[in-house]
Coordinates of N, CA and C in Angstrom, one line a residue:
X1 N 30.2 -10.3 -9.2 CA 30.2 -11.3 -8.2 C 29.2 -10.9 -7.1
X2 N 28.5 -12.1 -6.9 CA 27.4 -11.6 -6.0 C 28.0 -11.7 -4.3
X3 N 27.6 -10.9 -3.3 CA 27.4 -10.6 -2.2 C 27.5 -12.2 -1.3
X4 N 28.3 -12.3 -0.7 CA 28.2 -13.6 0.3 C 27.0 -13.2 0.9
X5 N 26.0 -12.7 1.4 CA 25.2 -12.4 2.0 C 23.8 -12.7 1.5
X6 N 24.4 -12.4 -0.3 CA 23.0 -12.0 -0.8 C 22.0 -13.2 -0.9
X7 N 22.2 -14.4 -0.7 CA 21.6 -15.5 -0.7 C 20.3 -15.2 0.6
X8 N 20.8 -14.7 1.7 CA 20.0 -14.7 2.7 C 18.9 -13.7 2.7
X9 N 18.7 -13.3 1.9 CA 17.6 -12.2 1.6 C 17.7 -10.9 2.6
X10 N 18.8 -10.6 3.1 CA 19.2 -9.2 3.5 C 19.9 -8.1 2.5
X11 N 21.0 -8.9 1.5 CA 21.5 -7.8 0.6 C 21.1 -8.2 -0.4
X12 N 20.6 -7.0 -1.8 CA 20.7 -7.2 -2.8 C 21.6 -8.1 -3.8
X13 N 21.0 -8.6 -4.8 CA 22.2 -9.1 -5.5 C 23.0 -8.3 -6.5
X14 N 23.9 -8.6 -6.8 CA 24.8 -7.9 -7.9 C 24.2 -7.7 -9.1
X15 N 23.0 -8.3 -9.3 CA 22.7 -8.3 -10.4 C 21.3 -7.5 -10.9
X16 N 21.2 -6.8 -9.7 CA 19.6 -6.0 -9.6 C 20.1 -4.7 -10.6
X17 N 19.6 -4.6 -11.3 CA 19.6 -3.3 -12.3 C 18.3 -2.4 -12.1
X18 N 17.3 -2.7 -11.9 CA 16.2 -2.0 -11.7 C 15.4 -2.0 -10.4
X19 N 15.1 -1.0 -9.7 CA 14.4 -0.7 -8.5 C 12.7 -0.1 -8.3
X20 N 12.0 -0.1 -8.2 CA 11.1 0.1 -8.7 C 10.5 0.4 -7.4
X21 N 9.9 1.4 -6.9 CA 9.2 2.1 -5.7 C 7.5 1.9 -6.0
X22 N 6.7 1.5 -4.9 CA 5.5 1.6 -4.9 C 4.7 2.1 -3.7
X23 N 3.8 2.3 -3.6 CA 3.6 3.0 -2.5 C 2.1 1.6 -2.1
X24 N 1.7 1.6 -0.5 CA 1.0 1.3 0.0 C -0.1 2.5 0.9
X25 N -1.1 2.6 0.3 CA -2.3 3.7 0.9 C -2.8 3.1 1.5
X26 N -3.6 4.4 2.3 CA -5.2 4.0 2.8 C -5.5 5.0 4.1
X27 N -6.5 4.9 4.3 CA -6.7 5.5 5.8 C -6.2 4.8 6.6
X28 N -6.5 5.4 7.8 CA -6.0 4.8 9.3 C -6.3 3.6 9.7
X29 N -5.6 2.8 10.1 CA -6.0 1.4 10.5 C -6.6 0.4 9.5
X30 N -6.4 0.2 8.0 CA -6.6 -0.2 7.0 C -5.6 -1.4 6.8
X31 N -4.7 -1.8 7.3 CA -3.8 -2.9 6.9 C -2.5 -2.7 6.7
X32 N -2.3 -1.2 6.2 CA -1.1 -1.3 5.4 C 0.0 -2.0 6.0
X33 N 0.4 -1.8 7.5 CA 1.9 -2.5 7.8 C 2.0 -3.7 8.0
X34 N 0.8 -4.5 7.9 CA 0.5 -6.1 7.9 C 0.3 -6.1 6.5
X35 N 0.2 -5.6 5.4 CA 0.5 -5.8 4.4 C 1.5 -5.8 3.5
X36 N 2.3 -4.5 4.0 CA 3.8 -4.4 3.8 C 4.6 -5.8 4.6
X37 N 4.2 -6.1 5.8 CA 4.8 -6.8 6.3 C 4.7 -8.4 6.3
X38 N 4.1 -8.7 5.5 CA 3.3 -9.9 5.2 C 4.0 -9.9 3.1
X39 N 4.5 -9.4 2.6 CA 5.0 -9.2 1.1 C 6.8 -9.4 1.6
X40 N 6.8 -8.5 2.5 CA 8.1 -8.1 2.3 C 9.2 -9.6 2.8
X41 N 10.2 -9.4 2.0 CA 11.2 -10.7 2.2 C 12.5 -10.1 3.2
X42 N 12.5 -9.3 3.8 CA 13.3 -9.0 4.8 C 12.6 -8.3 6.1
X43 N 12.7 -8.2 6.9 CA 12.0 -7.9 7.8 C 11.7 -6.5 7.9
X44 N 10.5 -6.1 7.7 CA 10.3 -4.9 7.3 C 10.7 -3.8 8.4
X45 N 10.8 -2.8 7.9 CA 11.2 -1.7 9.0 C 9.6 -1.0 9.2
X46 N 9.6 -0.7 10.6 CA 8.1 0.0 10.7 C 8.5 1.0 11.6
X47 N 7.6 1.5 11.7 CA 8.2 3.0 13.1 C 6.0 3.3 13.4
X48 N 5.8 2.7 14.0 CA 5.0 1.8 14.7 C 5.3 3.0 16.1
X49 N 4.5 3.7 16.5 CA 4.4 3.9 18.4 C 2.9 3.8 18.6
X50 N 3.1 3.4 20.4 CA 1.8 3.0 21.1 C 1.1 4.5 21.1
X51 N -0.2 3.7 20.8 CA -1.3 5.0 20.8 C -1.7 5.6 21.9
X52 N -1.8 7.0 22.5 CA -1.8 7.3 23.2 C -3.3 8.3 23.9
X53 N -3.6 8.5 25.1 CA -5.0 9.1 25.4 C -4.8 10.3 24.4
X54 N -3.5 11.2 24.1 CA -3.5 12.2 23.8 C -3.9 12.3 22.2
X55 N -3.8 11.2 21.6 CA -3.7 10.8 20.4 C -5.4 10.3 20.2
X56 N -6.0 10.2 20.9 CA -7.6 9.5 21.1 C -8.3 10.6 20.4
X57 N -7.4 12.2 21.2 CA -8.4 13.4 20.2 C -8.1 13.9 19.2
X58 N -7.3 13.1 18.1 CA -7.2 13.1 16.8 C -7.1 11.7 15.8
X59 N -7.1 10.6 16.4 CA -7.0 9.5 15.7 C -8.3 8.9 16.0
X60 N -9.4 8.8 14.9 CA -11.0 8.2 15.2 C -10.9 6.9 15.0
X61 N -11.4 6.4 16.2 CA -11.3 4.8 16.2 C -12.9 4.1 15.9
X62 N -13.6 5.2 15.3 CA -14.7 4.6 15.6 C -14.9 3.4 14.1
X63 N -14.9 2.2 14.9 CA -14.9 1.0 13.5 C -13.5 0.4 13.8
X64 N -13.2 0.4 14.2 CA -11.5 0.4 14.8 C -11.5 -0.2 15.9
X65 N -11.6 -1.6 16.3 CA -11.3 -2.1 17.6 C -9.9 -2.7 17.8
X66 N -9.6 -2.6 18.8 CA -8.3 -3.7 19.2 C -6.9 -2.8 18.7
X67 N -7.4 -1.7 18.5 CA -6.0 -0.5 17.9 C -5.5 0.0 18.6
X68 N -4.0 -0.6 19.0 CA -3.8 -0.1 20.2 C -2.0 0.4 19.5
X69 N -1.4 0.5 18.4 CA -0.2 1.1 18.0 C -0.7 1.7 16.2
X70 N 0.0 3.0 16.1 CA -0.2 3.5 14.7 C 1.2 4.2 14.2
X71 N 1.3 3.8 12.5 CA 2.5 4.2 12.0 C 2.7 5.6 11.6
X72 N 4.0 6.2 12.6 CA 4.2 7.3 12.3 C 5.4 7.8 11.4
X73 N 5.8 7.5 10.6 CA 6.3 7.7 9.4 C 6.4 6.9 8.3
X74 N 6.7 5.4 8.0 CA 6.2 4.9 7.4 C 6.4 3.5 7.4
X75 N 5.9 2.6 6.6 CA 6.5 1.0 6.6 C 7.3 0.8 5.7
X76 N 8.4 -0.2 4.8 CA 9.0 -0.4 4.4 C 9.7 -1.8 4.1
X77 N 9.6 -2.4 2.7 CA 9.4 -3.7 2.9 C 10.1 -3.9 1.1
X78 N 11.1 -5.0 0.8 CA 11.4 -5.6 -0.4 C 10.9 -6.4 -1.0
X79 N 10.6 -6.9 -2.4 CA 10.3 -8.1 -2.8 C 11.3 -8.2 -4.3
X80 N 11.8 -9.1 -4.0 CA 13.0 -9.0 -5.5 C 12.2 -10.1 -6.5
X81 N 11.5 -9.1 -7.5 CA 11.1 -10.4 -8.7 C 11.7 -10.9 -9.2
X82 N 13.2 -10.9 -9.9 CA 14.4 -11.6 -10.3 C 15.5 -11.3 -10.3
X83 N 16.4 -11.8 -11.0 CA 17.8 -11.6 -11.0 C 17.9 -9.8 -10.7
X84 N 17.4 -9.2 -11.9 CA 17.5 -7.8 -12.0 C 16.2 -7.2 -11.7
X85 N 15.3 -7.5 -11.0 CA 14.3 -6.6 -10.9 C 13.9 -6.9 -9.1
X86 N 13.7 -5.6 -8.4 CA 13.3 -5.6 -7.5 C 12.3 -4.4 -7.4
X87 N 11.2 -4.5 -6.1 CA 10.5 -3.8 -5.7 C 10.4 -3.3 -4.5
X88 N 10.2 -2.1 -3.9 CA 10.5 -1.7 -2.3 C 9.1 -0.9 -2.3
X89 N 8.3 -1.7 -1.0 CA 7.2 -0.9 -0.7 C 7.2 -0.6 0.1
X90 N 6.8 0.7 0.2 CA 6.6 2.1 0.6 C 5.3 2.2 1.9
X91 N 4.6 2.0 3.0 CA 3.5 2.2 3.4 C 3.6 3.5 4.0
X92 N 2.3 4.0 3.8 CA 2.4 5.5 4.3 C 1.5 5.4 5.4
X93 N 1.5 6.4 6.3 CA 0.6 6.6 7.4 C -0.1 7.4 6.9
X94 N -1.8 6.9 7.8 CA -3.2 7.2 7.1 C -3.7 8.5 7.7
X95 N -3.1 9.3 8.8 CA -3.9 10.5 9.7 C -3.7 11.4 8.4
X96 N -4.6 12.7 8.4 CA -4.1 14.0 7.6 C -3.1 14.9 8.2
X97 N -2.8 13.8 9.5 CA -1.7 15.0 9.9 C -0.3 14.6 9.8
X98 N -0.4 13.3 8.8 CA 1.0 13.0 8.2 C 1.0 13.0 6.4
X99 N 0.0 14.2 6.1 CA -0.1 14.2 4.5 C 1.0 14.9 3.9
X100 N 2.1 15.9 4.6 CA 3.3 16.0 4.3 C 4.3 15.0 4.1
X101 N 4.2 14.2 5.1 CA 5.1 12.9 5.0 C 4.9 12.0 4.1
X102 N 3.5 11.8 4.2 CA 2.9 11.2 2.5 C 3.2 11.4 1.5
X103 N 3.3 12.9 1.4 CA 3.6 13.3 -0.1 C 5.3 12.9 -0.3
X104 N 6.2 13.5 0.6 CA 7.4 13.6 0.6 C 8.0 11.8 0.3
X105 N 7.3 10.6 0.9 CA 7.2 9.0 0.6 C 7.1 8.9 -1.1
X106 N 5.9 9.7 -1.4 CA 5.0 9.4 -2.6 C 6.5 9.8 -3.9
X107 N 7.4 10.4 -3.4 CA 8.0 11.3 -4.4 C 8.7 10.1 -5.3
X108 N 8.2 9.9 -6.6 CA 9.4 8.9 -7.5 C 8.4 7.6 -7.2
X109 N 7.9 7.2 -6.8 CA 6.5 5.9 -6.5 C 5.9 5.6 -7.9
X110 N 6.5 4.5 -8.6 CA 5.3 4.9 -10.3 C 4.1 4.1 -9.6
X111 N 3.4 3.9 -8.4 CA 2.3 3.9 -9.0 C 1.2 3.4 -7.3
X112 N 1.0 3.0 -6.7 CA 0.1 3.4 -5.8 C -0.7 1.9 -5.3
X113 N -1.5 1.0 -4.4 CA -2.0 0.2 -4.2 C -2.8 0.8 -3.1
X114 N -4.1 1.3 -3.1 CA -4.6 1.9 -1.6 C -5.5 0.6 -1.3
X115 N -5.3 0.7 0.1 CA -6.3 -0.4 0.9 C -7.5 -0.1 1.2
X116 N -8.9 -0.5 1.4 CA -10.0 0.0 1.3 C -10.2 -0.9 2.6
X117 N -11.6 -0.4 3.7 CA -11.9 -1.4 4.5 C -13.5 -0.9 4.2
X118 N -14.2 -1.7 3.5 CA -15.7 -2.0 3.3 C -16.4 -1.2 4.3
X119 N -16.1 -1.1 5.6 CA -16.8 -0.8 6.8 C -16.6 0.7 6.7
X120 N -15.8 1.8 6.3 CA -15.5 2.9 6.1 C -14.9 3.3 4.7
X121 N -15.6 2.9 3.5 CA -14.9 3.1 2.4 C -15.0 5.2 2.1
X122 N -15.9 5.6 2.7 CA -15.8 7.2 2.4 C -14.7 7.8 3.2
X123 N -13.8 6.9 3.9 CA -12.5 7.5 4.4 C -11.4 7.2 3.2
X124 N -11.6 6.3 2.3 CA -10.3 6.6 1.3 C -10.7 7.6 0.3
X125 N -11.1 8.4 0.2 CA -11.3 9.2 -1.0 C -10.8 10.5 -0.6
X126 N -10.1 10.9 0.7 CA -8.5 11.6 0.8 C -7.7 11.1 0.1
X127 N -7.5 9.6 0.4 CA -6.1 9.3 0.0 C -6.0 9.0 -1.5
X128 N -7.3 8.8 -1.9 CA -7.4 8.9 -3.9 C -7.4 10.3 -4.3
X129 N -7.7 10.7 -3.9 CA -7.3 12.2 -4.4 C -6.4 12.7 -4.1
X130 N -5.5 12.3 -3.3 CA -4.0 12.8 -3.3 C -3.5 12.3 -4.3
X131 N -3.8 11.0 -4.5 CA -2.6 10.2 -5.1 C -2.9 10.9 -6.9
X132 N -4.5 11.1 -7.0 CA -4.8 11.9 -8.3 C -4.3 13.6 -8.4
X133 N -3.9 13.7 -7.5 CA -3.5 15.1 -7.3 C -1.9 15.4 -7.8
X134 N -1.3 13.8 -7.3 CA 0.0 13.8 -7.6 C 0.2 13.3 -8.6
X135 N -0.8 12.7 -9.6 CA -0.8 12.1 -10.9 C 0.1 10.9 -11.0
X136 N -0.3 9.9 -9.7 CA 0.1 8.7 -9.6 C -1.2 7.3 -9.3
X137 N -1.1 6.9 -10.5 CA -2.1 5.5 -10.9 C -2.0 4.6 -9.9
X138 N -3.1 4.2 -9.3 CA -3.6 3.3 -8.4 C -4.2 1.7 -9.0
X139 N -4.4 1.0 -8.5 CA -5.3 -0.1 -7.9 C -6.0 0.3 -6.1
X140 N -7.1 -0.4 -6.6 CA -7.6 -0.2 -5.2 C -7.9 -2.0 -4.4
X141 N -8.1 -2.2 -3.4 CA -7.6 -3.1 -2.9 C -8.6 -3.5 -1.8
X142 N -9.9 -4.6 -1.6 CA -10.5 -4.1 -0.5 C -10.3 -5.4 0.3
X143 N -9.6 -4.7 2.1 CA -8.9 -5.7 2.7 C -10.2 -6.1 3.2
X144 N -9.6 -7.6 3.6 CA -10.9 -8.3 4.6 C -10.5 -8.1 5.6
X145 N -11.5 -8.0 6.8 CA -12.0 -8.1 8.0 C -12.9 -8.9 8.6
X146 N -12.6 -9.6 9.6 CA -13.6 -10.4 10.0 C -14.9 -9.6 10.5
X147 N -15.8 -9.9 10.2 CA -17.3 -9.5 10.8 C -17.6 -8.2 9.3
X148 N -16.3 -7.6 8.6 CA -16.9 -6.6 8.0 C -17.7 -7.1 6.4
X149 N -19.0 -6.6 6.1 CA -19.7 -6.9 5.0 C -19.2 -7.1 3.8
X150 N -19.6 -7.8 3.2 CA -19.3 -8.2 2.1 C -20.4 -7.5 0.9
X151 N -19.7 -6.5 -0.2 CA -20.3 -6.1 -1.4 C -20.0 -6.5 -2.3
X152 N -20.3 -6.7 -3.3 CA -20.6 -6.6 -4.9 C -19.5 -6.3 -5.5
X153 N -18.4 -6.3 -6.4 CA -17.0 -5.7 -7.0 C -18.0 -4.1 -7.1
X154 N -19.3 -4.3 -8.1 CA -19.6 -3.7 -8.6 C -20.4 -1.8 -7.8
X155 N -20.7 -2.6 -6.7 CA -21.3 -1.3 -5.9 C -20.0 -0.8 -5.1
X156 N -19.2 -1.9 -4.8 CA -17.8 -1.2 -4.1 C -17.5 -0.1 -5.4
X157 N -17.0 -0.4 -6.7 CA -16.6 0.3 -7.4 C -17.3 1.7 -7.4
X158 N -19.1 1.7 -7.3 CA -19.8 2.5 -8.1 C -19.5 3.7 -6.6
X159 N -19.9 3.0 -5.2 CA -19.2 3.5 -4.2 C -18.2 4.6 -3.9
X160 N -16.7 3.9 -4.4 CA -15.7 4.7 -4.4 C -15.6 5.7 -5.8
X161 N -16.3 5.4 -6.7 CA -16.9 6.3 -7.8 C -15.2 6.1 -8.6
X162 N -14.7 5.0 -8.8 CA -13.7 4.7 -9.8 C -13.4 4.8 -10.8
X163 N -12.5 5.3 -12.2 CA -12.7 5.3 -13.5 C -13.0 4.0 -13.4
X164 N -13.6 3.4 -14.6 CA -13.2 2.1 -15.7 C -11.8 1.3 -15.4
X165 N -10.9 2.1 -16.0 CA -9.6 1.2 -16.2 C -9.0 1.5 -14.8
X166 N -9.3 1.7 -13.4 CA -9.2 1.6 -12.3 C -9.0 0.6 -11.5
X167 N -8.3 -0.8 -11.6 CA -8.5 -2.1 -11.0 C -9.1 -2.3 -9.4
X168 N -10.0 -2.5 -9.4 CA -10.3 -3.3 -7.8 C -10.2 -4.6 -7.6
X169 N -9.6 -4.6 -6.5 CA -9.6 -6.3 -5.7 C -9.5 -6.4 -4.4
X170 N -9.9 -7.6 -4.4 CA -10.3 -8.0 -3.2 C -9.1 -8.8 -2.3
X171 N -8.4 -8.9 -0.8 CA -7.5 -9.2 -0.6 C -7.3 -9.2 0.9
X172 N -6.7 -10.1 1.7 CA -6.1 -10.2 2.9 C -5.1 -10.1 3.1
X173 N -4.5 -8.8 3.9 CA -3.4 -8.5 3.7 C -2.8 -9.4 4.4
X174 N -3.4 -10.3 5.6 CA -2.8 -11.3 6.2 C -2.0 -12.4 5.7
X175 N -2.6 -12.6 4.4 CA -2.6 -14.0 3.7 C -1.3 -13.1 2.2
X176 N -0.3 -14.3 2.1 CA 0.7 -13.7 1.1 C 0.1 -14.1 -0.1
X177 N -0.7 -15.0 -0.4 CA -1.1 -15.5 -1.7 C -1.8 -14.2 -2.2
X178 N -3.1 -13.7 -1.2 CA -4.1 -12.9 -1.9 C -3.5 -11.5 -1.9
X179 N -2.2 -11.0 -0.8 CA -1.4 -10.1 -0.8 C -0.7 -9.8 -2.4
X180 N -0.7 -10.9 -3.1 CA 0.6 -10.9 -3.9 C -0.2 -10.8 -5.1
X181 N -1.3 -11.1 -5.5 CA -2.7 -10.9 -6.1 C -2.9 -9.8 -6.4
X182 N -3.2 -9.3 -5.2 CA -3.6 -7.5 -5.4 C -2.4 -6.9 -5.7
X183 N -1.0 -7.3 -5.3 CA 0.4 -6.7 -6.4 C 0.6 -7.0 -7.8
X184 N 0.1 -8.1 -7.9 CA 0.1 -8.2 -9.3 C -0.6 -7.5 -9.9
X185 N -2.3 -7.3 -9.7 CA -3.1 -6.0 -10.7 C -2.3 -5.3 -10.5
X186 N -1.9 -4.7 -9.8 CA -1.0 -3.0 -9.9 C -0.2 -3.1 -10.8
X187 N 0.7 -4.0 -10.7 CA 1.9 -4.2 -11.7 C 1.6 -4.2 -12.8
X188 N 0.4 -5.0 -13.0 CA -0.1 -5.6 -14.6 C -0.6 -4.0 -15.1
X189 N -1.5 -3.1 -14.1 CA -2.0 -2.2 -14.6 C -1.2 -1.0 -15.2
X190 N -0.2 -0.6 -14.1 CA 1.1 0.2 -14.8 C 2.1 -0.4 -15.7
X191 N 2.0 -1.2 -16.1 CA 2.5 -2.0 -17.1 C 2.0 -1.4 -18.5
X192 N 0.6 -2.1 -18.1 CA -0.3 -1.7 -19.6 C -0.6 -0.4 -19.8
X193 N -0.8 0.2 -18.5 CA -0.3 2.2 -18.9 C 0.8 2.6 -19.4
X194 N 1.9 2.0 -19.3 CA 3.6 2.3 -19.6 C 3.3 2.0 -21.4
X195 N 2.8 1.0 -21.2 CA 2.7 0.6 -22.6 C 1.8 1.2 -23.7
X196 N 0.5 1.9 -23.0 CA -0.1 2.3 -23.9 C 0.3 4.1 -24.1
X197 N 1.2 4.5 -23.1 CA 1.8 5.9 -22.8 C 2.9 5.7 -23.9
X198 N 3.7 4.8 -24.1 CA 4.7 4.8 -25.0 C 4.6 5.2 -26.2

């Protein structure tokens, strides 16, 4: 019997059998909680505090305008694909001085989405090498920005120095259509790794 509630997209339904964790990367100021929060079908939980002078000599803004709160532990957000299948994403905070809390998020995640911003792409290649470190398969994801340049799939890729079977896309975390785009490569991608691992 399902949940009086579960209609309203706060409780699960009776009928969810599988849970499926994903994680949301990137460096600092990259999208992630507008991207979690823009997917998610319940109101996401964020733990969001205002940024502070003391925080100015560790958090680099440079490329970064109008940043005025950053996530310190992480975002959190549902999307139930059907009867039995749901997904919970995970956003992690982008400083190196929450790569413990990163990892400790990342634990049980099959598989990773990092957000790239064109304007500082040599800042995600911490967060891909964690995520290779922890031997969890990515898509990479490059958010738009207004005013920031527009490249090639092909030099972004050659850029971030990607395998092959590595999916890149392009995406507004703002926008749920092209949000849900870039979830689907990931999905589709650890799918066809599940499949060809089997």
């Amino acid at each position: 019997m399902a949940s009086a509630l579960a209609s309203d997209g706060v409780y699960l339904r009776d009928t969810v059998r599988t849970a499926v964790k994903l994680l949301v990367v990137g460096p600092f100021a990259v999208g992630k909680t507008t991207y979690v929060g823009t997917l998610s079908e319940i109101r996401p939980l964020r733990t969001e505090e205002t940024m502070t002078q003391a925080g100015a000599l560790v958090d680099d803004l440079a490329g970064v305008s109008g940043k005025s709160t950053t996530t310190v532990a992480l975002d959190f957000g549902r999307l139930t694909l059907s009867d039995e299948l749901v997904l919970y994403l995970f956003g992690a905070p982008g400083q190196q001085r929450f790569t413990q809390v990163w990892k400790d998020i990342a634990h049980g995640a099959l598989g990773a989405l990092v957000l790239t911003d064109s304007r500082r792409l040599e800042q995600s290649f911490e967060v891909m090498s964690l995520l290779e470190e922890l031997d969890i398969p990515y898509a990479v994801a490059v958010n738009s920005f207004d005013g920031a340049p527009a490249f090639p799939g092909a030099e972004l890729r050659d850029a971030l120095d990607l395998l092959p079977e590595t999916p890149l896309v392009f995406c507004d975390a703002r926008d749920v259509t092209s949000s849900t785009r870039a979830l689907v490569t990931l999905v589709e991608y650890l799918l066809n790794r599940n499949q060809e691992n089997a």
